[in-house]
XYZ file of C-alpha atoms in Angstrom:
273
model
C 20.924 6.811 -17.947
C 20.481 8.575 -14.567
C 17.081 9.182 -13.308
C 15.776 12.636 -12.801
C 16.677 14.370 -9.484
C 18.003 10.938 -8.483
C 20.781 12.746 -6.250
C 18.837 15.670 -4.733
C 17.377 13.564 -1.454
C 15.066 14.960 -0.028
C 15.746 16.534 3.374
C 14.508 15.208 6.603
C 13.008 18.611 7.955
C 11.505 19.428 4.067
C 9.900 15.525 4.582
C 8.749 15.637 7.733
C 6.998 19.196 8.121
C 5.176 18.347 4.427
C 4.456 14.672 5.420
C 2.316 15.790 8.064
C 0.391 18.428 6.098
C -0.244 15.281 3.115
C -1.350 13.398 6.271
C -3.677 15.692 7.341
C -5.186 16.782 4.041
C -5.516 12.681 3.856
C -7.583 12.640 7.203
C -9.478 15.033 5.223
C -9.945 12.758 2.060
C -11.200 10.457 4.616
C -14.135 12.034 6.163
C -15.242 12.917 2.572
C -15.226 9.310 1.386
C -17.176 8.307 3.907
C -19.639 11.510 4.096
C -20.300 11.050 0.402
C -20.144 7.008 0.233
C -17.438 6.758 -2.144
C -15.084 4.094 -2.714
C -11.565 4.178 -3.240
C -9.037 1.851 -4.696
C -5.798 2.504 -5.028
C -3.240 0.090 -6.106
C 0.511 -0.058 -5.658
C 2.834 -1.996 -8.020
C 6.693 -1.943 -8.302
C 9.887 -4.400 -7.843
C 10.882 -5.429 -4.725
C 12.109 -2.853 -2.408
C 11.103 -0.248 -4.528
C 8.731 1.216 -1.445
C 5.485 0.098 -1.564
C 4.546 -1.072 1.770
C 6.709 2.354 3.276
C 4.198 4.215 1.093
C 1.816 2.827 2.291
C 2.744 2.789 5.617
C 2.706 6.791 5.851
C -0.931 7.344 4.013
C -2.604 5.278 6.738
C -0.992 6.419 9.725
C -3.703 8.568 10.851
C -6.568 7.046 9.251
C -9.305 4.836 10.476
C -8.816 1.371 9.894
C -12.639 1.132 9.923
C -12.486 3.112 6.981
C -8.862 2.386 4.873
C -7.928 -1.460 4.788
C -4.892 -2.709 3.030
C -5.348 -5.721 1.014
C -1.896 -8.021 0.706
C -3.098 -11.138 -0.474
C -0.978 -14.331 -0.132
C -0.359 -17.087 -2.416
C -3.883 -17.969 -3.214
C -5.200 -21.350 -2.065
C -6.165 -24.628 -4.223
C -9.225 -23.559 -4.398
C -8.881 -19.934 -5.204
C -6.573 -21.413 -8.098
C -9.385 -23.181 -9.789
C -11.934 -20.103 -9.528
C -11.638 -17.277 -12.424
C -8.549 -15.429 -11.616
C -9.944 -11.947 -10.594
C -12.445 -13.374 -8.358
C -10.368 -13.166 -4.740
C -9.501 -9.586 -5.635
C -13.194 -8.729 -5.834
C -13.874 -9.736 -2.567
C -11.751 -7.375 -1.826
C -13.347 -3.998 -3.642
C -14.186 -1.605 -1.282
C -18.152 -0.929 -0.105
C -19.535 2.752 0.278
C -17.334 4.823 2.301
C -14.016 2.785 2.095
C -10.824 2.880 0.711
C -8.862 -0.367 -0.509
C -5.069 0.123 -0.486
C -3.681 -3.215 -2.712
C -0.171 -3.997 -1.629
C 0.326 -5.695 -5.285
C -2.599 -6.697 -6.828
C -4.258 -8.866 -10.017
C -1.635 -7.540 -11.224
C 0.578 -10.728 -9.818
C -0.080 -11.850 -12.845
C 1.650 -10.075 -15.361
C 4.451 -9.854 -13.162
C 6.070 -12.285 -10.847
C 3.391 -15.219 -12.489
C 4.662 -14.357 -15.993
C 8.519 -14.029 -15.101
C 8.657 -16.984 -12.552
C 6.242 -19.175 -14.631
C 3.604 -20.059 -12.236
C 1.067 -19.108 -15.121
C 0.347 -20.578 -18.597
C 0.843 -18.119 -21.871
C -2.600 -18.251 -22.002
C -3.729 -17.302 -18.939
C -1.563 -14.662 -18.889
C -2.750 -13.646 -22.515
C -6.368 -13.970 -20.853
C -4.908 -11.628 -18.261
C -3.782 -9.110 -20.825
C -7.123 -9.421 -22.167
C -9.049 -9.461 -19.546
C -7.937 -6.400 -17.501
C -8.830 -3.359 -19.094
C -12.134 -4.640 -19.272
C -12.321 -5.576 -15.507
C -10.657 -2.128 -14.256
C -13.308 -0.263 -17.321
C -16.337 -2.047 -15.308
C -14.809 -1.229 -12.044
C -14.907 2.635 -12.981
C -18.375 2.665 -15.011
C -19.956 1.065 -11.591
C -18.235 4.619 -9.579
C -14.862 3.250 -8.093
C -12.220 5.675 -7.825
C -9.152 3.444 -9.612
C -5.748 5.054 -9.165
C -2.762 2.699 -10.365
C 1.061 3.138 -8.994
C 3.891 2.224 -10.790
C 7.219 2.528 -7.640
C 10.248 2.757 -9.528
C 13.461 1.548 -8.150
C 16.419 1.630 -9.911
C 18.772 -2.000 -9.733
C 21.948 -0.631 -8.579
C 19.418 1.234 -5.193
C 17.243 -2.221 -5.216
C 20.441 -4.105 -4.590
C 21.524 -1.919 -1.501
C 18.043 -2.417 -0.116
C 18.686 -5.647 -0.227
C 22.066 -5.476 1.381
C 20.819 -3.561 3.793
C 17.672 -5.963 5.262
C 20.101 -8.916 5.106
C 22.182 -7.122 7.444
C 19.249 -6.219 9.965
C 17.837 -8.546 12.336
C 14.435 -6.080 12.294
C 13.987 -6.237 8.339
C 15.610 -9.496 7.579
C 11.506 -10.694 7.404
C 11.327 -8.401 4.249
C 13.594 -10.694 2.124
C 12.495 -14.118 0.762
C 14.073 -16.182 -1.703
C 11.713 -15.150 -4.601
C 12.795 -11.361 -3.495
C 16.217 -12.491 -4.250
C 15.782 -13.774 -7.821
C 14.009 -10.961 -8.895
C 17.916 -9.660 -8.916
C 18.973 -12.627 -11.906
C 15.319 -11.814 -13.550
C 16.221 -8.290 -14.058
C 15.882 -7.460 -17.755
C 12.475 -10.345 -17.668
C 10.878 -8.612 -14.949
C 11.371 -4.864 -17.370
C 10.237 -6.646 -20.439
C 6.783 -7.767 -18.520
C 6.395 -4.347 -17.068
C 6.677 -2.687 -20.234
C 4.282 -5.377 -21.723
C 1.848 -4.833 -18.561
C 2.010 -0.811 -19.869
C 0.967 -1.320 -22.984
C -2.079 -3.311 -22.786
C -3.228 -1.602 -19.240
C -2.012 1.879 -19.607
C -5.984 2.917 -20.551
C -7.463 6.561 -20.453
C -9.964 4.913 -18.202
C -7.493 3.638 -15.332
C -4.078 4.779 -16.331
C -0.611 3.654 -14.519
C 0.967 6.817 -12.992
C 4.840 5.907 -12.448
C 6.802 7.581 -9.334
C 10.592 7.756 -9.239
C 11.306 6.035 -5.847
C 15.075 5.412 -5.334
C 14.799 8.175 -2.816
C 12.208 7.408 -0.490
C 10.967 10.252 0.981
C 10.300 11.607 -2.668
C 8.488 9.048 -3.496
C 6.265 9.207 -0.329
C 5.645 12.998 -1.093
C 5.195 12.711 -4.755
C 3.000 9.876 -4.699
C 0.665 10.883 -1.795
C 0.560 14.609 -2.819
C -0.540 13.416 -6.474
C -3.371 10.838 -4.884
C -4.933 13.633 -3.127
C -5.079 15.506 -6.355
C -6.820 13.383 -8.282
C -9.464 12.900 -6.175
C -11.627 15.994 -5.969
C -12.275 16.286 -2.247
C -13.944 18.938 0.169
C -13.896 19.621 3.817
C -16.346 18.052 5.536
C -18.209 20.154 8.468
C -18.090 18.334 11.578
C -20.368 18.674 14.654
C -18.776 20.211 17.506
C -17.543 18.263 20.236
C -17.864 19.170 24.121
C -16.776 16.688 26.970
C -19.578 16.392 29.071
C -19.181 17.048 32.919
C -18.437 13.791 35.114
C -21.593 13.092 37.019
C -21.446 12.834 40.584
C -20.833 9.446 41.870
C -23.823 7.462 43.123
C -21.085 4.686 45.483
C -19.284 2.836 43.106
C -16.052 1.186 44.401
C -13.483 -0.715 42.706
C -13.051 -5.036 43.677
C -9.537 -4.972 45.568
C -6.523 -4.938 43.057
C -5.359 -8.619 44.437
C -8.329 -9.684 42.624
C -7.250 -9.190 39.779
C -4.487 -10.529 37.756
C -1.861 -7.619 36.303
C 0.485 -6.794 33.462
C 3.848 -6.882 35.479
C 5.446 -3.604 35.523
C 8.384 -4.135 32.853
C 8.914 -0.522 32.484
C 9.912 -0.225 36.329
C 12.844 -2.505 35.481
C 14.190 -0.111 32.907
C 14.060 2.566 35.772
C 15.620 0.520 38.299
C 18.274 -0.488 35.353
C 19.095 3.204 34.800
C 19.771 5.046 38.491
């Protein structure tokens, strides 16, 4: 079955020009979470190579890091293993003011846990359980939940794949687990369908985005976030640059007292003529 629009990429001009306005409108989105103290979670699932950290990659381009963090939790520790299972994700919840991007999420779980077997059937039937209720307290207490579903078709996952182990620069993207998820194809779709149906809630529900083209999915999924959280411009106060006041004798300690960056970039000149 082919997916919808799946040959109609998106052009680079079309991408980049409305990229920028999402960005800005974002910036926007921004300075009203933190002028109104709300907080912001926004999680993205998906396969492998299906776009995620690209994604997120272009929402936080321009925004404050002091303001939007990205949570990417590794493997948790002992420790973490023996405390209840959403606990290291709640450290992670955002305070007034601050948006949470999760790069994959509690929802480990029902995924890669379940597939791979690093979790009992009955934790991850305590999972099932368990996580409406945690995402229904999360948005009684005021959090602004939004839940991604990136969609990646096998036959584009697999040239992904090609494509990193054939560049030195994304080679880093691939590990072995990545890799299997290619012989757990049909086990990975039956626990995403089985994740749908007991977390697909009125009170946080998944929102999928088609994402074997990029750019698309970029658009679509950035252009939908802002929608669904009703935002206004915030006034700022002006801002003037003040004069320079006059000096009153200041002078510099010699350069040779200091130790400097050597000049790398004048090699590339010299390298050139």
């Amino acid at each position: 079955m082919s997916r919808p629009d799946a040959a109609r990429r998106l052009p680079r001009k079309v991408y980049d020009k409305e990229l920028l306005r999402l960005q800005a409108e974002l910036v926007n989105l921004q300075e009203w979470v933190r002028s109104e103290g709300a907080r912001v979670v926004v999680i993205f699932e998906g396969r492998d190579a299906a776009g995620k950290g690209g994604t997120i990659k272009r929402i936080t381009e321009y925004l404050s890091s002091r303001t939007v963090r990205i949570a990417a939790l590794p493997v948790p520790t002992e420790r973490q293993r023996t405390q209840w299972y959403f606990q290291r994700y709640v450290e992670q919840l955002p305070a007034a003011g601050e948006i949470v991007l999760f790069d994959r999420s509690w929802y480990n779980r029902a995924g890669v846990e379940r597939v791979m077997g690093f979790c009992t059937k009955e934790e991850y039937m305590r999972f099932l359980h368990q996580c409406p209720i945690f995402e229904r307290l999360l948005v009684e207490d005021g959090i602004l939940l939004r839940k991604y579903w990136l969609s990646v078709s096998d036959a584009e996952q697999e040239r992904r794949f090609r494509s990193r182990l054939d560049d030195p620069m994304r080679r880093w993207k691939l590990s072995p687990m990545d890799l299997k998820s290619i012989t757990h194809w049909e086990e990975y779709s039956r626990a995403k369908d089985q994740m749908f149906l007991y977390t697909d809630t009125p009170e946080a529900p998944w929102y999928v985005v088609e994402s074997d083209d990029k750019r698309r999915a970029r658009i679509n999924t950035i252009a939908h976030l802002l929608s669904t959280i009703p935002h206004e411009p915030v006034e700022r106060e002006p801002l003037e640059l003040p004069a320079r006041p006059p000096s009153k004798g200041y002078e510099r300690p010699p350069r040779d007292m200091q130790t400097y960056v050597p000049d790398h970039a004048a090699t590339l000149l010299d390298r050139s003529r």
